[in-house]
C-alpha cells in the first residue's frame, strides 16, 4: 500500500484543527451528507452559526430533504436545523423518463 499526503484538487488539505467551531461543524455536516449514500448532496450548501445549521440548495427527490435535515441534526453540536432545501424543478424532456430514472437509481 502506498500512502500519499492528503490533497484536494492537488492542493494540500488544510489543518481543520485551526478552523473555528462553526467551520468544523459545516465540514462535518457536508462530509456526512456526501458520504451517506442516501441522497445526492452535490447541490446542497451548509452554513453553521453556533448550534444552528442552515441547509440550502436542491435535491432530486422530496424525501432527500428530510434525510439531509436528519443527517445535519445528528452532527455533534447542532441543536437546530433550518432546512431550506428544495426539490429540483423537473424539466420535461421528450418523455420525462430521464429524470425518473435518475431519481430512482438513488433509492435502490
PDB file of C-alpha atoms in Angstrom, residues 60-61 90 93 95-108:
ATOM      1  CA  UNK A  60     -33.915  15.427  -6.940  1.00  0.00           C
ATOM      2  CA  UNK A  61     -36.430  13.841  -4.584  1.00  0.00           C
ATOM      3  CA  UNK A  90     -38.266  18.756 -13.338  1.00  0.00           C
ATOM      4  CA  UNK A  93     -37.927  16.192 -21.815  1.00  0.00           C
ATOM      5  CA  UNK A  95     -40.662  11.526 -22.376  1.00  0.00           C
ATOM      6  CA  UNK A  96     -39.618  12.691 -18.893  1.00  0.00           C
ATOM      7  CA  UNK A  97     -38.114   9.254 -18.240  1.00  0.00           C
ATOM      8  CA  UNK A  98     -34.540  10.524 -17.751  1.00  0.00           C
ATOM      9  CA  UNK A  99     -35.426  12.425 -14.558  1.00  0.00           C
ATOM     10  CA  UNK A 100     -37.402   9.452 -13.228  1.00  0.00           C
ATOM     11  CA  UNK A 101     -34.563   7.035 -13.927  1.00  0.00           C
ATOM     12  CA  UNK A 102     -32.028   9.308 -12.246  1.00  0.00           C
ATOM     13  CA  UNK A 103     -34.205   9.727  -9.158  1.00  0.00           C
ATOM     14  CA  UNK A 104     -34.998   6.020  -8.877  1.00  0.00           C
ATOM     15  CA  UNK A 105     -31.361   4.983  -9.172  1.00  0.00           C
ATOM     16  CA  UNK A 106     -30.592   6.637  -5.827  1.00  0.00           C
ATOM     17  CA  UNK A 107     -33.391   4.823  -3.990  1.00  0.00           C
ATOM     18  CA  UNK A 108     -32.032   1.309  -4.522  1.00  0.00           C
TER      19      UNK A 108
END
